[in-house]
Coordinates of C-alpha atoms in Angstrom, one line a residue:
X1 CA 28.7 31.0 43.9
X2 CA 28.2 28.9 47.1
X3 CA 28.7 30.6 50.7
X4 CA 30.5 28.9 53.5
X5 CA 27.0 27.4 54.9
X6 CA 26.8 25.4 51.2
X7 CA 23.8 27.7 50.2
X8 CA 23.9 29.1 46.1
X9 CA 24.0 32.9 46.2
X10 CA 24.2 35.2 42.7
X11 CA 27.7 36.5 41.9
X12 CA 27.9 40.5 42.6
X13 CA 27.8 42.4 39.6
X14 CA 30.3 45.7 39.2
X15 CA 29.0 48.7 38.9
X16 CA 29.3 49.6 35.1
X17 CA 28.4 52.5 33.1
X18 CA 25.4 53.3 31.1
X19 CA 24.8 52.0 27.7
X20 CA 22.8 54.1 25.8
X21 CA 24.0 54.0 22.7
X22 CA 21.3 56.5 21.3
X23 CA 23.2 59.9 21.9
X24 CA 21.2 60.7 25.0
X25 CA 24.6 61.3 27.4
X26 CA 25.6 63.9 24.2
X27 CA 21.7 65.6 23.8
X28 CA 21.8 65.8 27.5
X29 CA 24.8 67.2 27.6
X30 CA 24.1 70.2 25.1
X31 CA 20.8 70.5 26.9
X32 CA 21.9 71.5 30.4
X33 CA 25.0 73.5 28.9
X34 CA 22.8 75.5 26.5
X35 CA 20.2 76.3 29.5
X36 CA 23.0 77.3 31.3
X37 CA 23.8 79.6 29.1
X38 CA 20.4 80.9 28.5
X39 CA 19.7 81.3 32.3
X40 CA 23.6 82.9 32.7
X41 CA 22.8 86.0 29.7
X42 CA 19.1 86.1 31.0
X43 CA 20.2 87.0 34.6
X44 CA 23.1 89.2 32.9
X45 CA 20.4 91.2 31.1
X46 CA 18.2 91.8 34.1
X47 CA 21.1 93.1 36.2
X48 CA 22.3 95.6 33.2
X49 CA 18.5 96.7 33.2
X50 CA 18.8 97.7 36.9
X51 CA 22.3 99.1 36.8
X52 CA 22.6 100.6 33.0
X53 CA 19.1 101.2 31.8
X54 CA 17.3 98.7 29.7
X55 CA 18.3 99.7 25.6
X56 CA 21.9 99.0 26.3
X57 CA 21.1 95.6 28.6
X58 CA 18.2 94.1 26.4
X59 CA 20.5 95.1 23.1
X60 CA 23.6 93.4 24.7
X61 CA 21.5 89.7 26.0
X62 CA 19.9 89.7 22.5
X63 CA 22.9 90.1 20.8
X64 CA 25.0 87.7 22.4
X65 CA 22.0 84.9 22.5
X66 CA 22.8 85.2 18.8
X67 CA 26.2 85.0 19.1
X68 CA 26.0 81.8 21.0
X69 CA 23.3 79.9 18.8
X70 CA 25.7 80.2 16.0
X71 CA 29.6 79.3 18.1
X72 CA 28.8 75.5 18.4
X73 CA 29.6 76.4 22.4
X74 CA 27.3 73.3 23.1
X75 CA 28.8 70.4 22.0
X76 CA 29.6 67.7 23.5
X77 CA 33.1 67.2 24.8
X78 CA 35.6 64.3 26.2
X79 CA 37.1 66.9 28.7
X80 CA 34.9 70.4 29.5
X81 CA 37.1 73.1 30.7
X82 CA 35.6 76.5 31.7
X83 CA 39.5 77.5 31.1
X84 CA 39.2 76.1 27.8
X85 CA 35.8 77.6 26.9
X86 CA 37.0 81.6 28.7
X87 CA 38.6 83.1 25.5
X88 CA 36.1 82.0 23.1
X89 CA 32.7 83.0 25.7
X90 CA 34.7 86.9 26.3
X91 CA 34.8 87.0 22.1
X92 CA 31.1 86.0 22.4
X93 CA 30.2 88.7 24.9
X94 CA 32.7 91.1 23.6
X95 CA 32.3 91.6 19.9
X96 CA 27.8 91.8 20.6
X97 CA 28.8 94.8 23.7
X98 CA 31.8 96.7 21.3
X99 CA 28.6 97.0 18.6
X100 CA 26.3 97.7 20.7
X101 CA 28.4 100.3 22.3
X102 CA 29.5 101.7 19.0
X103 CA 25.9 102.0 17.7
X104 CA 24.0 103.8 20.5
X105 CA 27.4 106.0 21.8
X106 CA 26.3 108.6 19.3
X107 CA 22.5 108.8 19.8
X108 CA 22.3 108.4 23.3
X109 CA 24.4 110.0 26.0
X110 CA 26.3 107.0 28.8
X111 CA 24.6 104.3 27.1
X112 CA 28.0 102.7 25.9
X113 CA 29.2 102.6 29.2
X114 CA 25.9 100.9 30.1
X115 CA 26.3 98.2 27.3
X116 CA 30.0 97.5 28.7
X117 CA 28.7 96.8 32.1
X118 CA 26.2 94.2 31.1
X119 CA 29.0 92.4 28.8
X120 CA 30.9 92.1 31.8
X121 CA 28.5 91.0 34.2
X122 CA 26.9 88.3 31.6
X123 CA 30.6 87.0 31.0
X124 CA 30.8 86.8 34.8
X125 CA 27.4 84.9 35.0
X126 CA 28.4 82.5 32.0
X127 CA 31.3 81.9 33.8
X128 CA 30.2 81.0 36.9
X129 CA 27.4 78.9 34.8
X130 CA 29.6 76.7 33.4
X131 CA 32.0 76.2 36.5
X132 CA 28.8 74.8 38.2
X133 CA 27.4 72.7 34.9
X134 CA 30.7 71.1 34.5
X135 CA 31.4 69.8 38.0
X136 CA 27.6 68.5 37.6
X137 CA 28.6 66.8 34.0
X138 CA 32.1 65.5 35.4
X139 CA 30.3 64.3 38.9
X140 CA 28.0 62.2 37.1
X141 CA 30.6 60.8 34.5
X142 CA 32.5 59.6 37.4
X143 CA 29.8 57.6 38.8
X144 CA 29.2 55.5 35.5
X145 CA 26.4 58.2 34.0
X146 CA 26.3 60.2 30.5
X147 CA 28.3 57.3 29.0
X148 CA 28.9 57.7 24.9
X149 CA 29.2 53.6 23.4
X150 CA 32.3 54.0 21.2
X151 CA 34.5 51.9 18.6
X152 CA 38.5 52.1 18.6
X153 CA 39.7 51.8 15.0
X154 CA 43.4 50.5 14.5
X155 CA 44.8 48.7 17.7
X156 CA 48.5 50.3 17.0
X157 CA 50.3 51.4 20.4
X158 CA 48.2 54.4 19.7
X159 CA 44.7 52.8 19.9
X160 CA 45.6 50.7 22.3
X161 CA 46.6 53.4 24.5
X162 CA 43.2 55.4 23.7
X163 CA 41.3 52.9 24.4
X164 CA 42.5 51.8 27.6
X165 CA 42.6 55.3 29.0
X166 CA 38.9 56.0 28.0
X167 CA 38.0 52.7 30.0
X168 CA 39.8 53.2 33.1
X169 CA 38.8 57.2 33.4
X170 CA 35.2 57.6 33.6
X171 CA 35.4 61.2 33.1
X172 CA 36.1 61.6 29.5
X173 CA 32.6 60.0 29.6
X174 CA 33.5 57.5 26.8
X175 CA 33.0 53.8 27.3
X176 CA 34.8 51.6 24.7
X177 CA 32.6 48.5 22.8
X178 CA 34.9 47.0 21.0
X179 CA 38.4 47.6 18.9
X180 CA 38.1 47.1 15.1
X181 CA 41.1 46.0 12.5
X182 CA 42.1 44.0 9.8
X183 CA 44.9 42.0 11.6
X184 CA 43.1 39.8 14.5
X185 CA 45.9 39.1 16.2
X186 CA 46.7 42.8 16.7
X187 CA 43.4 42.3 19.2
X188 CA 44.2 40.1 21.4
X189 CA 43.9 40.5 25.3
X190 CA 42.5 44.2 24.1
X191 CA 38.7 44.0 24.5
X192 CA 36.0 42.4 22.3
X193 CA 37.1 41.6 18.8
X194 CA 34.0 42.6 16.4
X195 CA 35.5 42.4 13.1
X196 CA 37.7 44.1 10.1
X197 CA 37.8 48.1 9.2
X198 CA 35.6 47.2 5.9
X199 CA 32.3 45.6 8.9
X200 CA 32.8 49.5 10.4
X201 CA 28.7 50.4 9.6
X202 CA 27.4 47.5 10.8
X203 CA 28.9 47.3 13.8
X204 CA 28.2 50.5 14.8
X205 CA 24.3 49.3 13.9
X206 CA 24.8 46.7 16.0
X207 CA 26.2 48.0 18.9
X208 CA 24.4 51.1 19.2
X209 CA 28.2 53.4 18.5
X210 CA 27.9 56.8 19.0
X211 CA 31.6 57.3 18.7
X212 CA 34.2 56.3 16.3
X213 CA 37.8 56.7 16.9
X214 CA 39.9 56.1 14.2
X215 CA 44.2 55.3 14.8
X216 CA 46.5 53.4 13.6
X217 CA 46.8 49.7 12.5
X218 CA 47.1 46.9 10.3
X219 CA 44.0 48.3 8.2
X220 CA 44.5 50.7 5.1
X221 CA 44.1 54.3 4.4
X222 CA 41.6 53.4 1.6
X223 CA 39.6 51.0 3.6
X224 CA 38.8 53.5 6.2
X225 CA 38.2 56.5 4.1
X226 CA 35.5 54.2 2.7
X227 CA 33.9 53.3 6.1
X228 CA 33.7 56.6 7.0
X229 CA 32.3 57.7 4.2
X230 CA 29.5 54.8 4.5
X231 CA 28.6 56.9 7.9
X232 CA 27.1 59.0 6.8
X233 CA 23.8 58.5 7.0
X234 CA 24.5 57.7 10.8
X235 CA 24.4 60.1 13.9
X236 CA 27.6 59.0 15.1
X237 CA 30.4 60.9 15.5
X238 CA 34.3 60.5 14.2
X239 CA 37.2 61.8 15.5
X240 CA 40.9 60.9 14.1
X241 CA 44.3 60.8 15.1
X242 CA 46.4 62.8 13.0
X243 CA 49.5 61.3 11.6
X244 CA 52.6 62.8 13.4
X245 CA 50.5 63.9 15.9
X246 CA 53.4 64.5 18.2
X247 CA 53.9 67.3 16.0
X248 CA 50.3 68.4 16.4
X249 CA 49.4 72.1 17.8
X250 CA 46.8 72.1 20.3
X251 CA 44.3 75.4 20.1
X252 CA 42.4 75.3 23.3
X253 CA 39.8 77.5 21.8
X254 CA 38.6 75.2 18.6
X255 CA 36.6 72.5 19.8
X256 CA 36.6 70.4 17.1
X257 CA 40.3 69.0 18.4
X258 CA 40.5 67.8 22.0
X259 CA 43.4 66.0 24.1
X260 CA 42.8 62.8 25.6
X261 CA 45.7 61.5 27.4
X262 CA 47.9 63.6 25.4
X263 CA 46.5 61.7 22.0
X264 CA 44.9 65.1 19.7
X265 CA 41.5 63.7 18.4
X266 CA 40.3 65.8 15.6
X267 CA 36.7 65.8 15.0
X268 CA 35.2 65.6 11.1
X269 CA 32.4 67.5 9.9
X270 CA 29.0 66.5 9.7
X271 CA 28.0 65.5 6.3
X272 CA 26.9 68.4 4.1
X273 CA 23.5 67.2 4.2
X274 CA 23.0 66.9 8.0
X275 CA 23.9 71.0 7.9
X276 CA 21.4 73.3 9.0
X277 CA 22.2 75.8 6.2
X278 CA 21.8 72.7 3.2
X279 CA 18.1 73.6 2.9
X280 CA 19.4 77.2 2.2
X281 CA 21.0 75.9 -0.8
X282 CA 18.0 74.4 -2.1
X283 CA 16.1 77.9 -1.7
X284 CA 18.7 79.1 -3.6
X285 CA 18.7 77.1 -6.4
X286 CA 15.4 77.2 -7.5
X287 CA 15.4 81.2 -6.6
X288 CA 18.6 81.7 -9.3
X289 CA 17.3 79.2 -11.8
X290 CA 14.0 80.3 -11.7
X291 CA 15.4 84.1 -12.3
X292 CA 18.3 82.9 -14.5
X293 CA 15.7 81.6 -17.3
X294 CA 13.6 84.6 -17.4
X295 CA 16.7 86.6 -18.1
X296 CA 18.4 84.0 -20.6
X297 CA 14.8 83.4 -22.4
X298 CA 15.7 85.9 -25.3
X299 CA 18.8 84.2 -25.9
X300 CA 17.4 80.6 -25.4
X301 CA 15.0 81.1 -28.3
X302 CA 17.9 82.6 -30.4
X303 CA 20.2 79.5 -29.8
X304 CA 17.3 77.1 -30.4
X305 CA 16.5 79.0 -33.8
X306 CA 19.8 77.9 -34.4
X307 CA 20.4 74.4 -33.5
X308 CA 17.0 74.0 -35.2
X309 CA 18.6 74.9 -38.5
X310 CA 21.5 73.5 -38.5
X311 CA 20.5 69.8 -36.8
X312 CA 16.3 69.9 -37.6
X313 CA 13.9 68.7 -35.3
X314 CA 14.5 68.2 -31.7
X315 CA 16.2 70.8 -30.4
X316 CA 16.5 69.4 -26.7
X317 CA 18.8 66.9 -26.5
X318 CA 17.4 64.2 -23.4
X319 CA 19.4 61.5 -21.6
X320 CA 19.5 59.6 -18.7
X321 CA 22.2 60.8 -16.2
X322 CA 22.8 59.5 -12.7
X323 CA 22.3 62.4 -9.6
X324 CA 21.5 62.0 -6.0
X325 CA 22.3 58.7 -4.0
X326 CA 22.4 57.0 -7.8
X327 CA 19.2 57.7 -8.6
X328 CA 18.5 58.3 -12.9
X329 CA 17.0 61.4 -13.9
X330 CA 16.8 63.2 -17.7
X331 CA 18.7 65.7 -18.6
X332 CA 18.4 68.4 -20.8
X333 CA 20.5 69.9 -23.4
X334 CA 20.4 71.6 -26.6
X335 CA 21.2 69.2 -29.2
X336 CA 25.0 69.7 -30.6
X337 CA 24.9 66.8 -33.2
X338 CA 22.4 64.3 -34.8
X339 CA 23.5 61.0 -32.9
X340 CA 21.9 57.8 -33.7
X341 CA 20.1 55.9 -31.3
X342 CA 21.7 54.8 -28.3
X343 CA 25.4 56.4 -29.4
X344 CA 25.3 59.1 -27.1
X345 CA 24.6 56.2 -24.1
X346 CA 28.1 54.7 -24.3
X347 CA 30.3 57.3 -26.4
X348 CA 32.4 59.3 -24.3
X349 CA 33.2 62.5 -26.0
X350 CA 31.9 63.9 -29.5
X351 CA 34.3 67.5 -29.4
X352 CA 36.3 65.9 -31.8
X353 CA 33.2 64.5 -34.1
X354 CA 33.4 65.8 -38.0
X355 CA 29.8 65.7 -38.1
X356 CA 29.9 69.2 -35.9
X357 CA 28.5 72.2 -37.0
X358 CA 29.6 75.7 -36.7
X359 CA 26.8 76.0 -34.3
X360 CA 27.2 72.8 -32.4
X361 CA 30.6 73.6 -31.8
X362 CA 30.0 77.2 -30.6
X363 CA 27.4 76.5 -28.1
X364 CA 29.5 73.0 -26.9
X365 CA 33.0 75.6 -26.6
X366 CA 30.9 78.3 -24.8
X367 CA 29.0 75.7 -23.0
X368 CA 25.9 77.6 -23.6
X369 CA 24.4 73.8 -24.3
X370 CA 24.4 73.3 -20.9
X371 CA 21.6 76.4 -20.3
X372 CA 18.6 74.0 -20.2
X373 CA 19.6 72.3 -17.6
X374 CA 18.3 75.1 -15.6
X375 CA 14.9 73.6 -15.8
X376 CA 16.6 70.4 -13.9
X377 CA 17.5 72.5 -11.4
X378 CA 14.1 74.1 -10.8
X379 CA 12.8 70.4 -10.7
X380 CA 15.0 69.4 -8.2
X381 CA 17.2 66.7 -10.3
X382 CA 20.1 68.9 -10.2
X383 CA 21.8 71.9 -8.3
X384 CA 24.0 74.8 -9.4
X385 CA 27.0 73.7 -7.8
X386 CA 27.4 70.2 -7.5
X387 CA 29.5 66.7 -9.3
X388 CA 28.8 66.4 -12.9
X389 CA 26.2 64.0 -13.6
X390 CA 27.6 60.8 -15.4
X391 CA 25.5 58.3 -17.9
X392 CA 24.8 55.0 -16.0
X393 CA 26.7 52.9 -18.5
X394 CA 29.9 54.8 -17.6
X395 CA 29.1 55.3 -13.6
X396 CA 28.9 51.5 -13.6
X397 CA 32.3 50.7 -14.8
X398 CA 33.7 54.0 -13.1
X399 CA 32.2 52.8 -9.6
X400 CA 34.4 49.3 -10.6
X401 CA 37.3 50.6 -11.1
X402 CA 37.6 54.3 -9.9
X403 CA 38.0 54.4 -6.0
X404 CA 35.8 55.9 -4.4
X405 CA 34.0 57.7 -7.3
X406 CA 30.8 56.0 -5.9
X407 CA 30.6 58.5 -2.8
X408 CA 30.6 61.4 -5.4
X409 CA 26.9 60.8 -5.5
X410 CA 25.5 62.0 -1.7
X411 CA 25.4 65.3 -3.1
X412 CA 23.5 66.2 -6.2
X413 CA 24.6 67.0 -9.2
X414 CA 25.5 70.1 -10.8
X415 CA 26.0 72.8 -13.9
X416 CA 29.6 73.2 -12.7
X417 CA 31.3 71.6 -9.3
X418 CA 34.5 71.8 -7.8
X419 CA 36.1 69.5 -10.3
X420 CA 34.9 71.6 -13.3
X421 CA 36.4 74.7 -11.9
X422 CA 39.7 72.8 -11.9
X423 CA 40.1 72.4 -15.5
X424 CA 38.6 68.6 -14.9
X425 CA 36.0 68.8 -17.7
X426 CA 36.4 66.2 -20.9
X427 CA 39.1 64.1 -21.7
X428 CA 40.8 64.4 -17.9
X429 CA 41.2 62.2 -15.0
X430 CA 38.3 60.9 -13.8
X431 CA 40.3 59.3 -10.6
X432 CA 40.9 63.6 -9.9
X433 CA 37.5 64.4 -10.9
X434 CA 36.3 62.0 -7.7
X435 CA 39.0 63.1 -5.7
X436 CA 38.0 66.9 -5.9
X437 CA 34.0 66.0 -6.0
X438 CA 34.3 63.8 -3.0
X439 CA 36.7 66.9 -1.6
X440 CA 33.5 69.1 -2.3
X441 CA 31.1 66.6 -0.9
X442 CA 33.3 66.6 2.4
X443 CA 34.0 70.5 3.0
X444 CA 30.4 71.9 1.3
X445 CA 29.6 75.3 2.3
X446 CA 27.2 78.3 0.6
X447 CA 30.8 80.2 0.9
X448 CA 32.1 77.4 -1.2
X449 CA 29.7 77.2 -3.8
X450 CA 29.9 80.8 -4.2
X451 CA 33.3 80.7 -5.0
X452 CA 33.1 78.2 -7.5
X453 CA 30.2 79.9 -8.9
X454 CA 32.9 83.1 -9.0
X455 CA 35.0 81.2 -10.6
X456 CA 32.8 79.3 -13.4
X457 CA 32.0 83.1 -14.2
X458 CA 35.6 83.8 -14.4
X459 CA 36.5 80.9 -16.5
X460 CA 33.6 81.3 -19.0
X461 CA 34.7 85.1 -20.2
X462 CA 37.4 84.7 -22.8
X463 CA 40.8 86.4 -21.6
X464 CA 43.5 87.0 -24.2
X465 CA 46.8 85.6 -22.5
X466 CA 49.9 87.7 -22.2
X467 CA 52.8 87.0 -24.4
X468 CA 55.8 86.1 -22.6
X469 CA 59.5 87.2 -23.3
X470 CA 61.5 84.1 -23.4
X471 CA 65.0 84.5 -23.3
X472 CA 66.9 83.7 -26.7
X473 CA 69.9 81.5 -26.6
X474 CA 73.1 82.8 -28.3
X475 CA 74.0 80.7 -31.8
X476 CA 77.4 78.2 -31.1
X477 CA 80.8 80.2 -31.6
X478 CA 84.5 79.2 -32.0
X479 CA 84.8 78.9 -28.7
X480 CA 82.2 75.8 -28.0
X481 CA 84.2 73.9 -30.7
X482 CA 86.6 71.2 -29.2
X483 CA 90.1 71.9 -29.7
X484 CA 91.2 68.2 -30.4
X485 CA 89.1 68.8 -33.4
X486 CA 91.4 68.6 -36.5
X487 CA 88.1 70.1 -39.5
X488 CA 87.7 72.8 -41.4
X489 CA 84.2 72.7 -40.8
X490 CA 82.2 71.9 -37.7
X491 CA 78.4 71.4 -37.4
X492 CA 76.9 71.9 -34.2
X493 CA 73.2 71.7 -32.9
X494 CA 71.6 74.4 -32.2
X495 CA 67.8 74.8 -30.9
X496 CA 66.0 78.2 -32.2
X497 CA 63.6 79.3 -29.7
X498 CA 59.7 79.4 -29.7
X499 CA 57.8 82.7 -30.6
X500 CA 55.2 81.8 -27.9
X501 CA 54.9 80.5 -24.2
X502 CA 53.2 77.2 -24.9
X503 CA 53.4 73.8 -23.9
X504 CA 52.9 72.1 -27.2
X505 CA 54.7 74.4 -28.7
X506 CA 59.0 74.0 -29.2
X507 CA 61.8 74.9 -30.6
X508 CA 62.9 74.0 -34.1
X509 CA 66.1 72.1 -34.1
X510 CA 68.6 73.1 -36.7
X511 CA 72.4 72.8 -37.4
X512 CA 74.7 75.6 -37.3
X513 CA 77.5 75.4 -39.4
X514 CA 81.0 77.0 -38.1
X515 CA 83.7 77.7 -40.4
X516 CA 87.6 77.8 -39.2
X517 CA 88.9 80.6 -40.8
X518 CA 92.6 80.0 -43.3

């Protein structure tokens, strides 16, 4: 611009916050509150050593070092309270001194009393820890510092509200990019407009995102469960607004749900395989496969004595199925049937086949076909618990037409899955069979695999259901027969009842005949 003696001088610039837009604000952030922490039990420890002896002090700090590694007390937040945080750090320190105290009471005389001391005076310390790391975190916020880059999804009343109240208060420590929906003119005079809900990855590519905040708008359910889901492979992070969330209950003490100007954002997991615990599962499988085929080896060599008689060479049964991120693999079955070439590749079920054998039928009913695929789960093509694998020819037309059934894939594969355990095996729904492996895909945890390995145990040992007692209907009388009727004889319908509770099976209809007597 030009001064009032005519010379050009550059136009001020505002101050404006950081743009990162690698996570730094958020690693810095869980660096300097975890440190905190550190010094706050260290410090603790030390004191209990002078006051209480060191046992009870050194077994309290280590204990609740523990304690903390495993709460998730360091991540980041839009709004850290030391309020907020107090019940959940005194059931940190708490639980660690109560055992502690428990263990040594009976082998050593006043050392419970000492543990106590040191859980109160670390609980003071990480107290007073955070009180000072906040006001640091918030001070720096304010001035334009430890700013997360994030994307407002949906520009309803909601988002628009969101996103205007992260921009004007520096202290959630949010700064907002850009607002993304289907409708454009829902955009207008809100911010930058960078594209529709179906661009969501590659704007958050090209912007550097480290948050996405999904609302409401003119964009679909569907369309956003699929961005999301196309994430995945990114470090950002996704928090939602819950629908009636005027109705939603605030828990101060789970910080994966946080208020920002009264608007409940609910943070989703971290994919499965970003987990610290999903290389566990890998340990595990090739641990219980590896173990499970020394034990079944007797019977594998009885059941391929027997497929070998009844279907002749080839006992093994190969054919290329489709596991992790769509990649092919072979699997490995005993052989049920003699197919001819290429059949099995496009034929979708062959239970019903009268080419079957007493053999084939028993191992396909007791799925004991499925046992070699324990060596594709030592090789790493498969897991225990995990989506059935598809044939490509059929996971091409089901990734068509089936929504979402494409995202069932960033998992691997499985002997039995969450869908299988539902009764979604064969001739079922494969729209429900993506929905529940998607469902798995999205809430994985050893706990759940566990349980569905429970209850594939369950499910495989043949249980004799219970007869039930179904009330019989009383046959017609005199008195169900109009009056108006002028007949000697009257036929009326009359349903006998079932012998069995079963679905398929009903009642035979038959006519009861009714005599007027002279």
């Amino acid at each position: 611009m030009i001064d009032s003696s005519g010379r050009t001088v550059a136009r001020a610039t505002p101050a404006r916050p950081d743009q990162p837009g690698d996570g730094r604000a958020r690693t810095t952030f869980r660096a300097v509150v975890a440190t905190s922490d550190l010094v706050a039990v260290a410090l603790g420890t030390a004191a209990g050593v002078w006051v209480a002896g060191p046992v009870p002090a050194i077994a309290v700090g280590i204990t609740t070092l523990l304690a903390i590694a495993v709460s998730r007390r360091h991540a980041w937040r839009f709004a850290p309270s030391v309020l907020t945080d107090l019940p959940s750090a005194a059931l940190i320190v708490a639980v660690p001194t109560g055992l502690v105290a428990a263990v040594l009471g009976p082998v050593l005389d006043g050392e419970p009393a000492g543990a106590i001391v040191t859980g109160l005076g670390t609980l003071t310390l990480l107290v007073i820890a955070r009180t000072v790391v906040f006001a640091v975190i918030l001070r720096r916020r304010n001035a334009g510092r430890d700013q997360l880059r994030a994307l407002v999804v949906g520009c309803d009343d909601t988002g628009v509200r969101l996103g205007q109240t992260l921009t004007h208060q520096l202290r959630y420590g949010v700064t907002v990019v850009g607002y993304v929906d289907d409708d454009r003119p829902l955009l207008a005079d809100l911010g930058p407009k960078l594209g529709s809900v179906e661009a969501l990855p590659e704007l958050v590519r090209e912007h550097g995102v480290d948050l996405v905040l999904v609302g409401f708008g003119a964009h679909s359910d569907d369309k956003v469960v699929d961005a999301v889901r196309d994430l995945g492979a990114s470090p950002v992070e996704v928090y939602v607004v819950p629908r009636m969330y005027e109705l939603h209950q605030m828990h101060h003490h789970n910080q994966a749900s946080e208020l920002v100007d009264g608007i409940p954002l609910a943070r989703l997991r971290r994919p499965a395989y970003r987990s610290a615990s999903w290389r566990l599962k890998r340990v595990i499988d090739v641990v219980v496969s590896g173990v499970s085929l020394l034990v079944a080896a007797p019977a594998l060599a009885v059941i391929a004595v027997a497929v070998r008689r009844e279907t002749g060479p080839g006992i093994i049964f190969k054919q290329e199925r489709i596991g992790l991120n769509g990649e092919p693999f072979t699997l490995f079955k005993f052989r049920s049937l003699q197919l001819a070439a290429g059949e099995g590749d496009v034929r979708w079920s062959i239970d019903t086949d009268t080419r079957l054998g007493p053999v084939g039928k028993f191992i396909r009913a007791s799925s004991l076909d499925e046992l070699p695929q324990l060596v594709n789960v030592l090789k790493g093509d498969m897991s225990l618990v995990g989506p059935r694998p598809e044939r490509p020819y059929f996971v091409e037309r089901f990734n068509e037409t089936i929504p979402g059934y494409r995202y069932r894939h960033r998992v691997p594969v499985g002997l039995t899955g969450y869908a299988a355990v539902h009764g979604l095996r064969g001739d079922t729904s494969i729209h429900q069979r993506a929905h529940f492996d998607n469902l798995y895909a999205e809430s994985w945890s050893l706990w759940l695999d566990l349980k569905i390995a429970v209850w594939t145990v369950r499910q495989l040992v043949p249980r004799r259901s219970p007869e039930a007692h179904l009330p019989v209907p009383a046959p017609p009388t005199m008195d169900d027969i109009d009056p108006s009727v002028d007949a000697d004889t009257v036929r009326l319908p009359y349903v006998a009842p079932a012998r069995q509770a079963d679905a398929t099976i009903t009642g035979s209809e038959a006519t009861v005949v009714i005599r007027r007597s002279a």
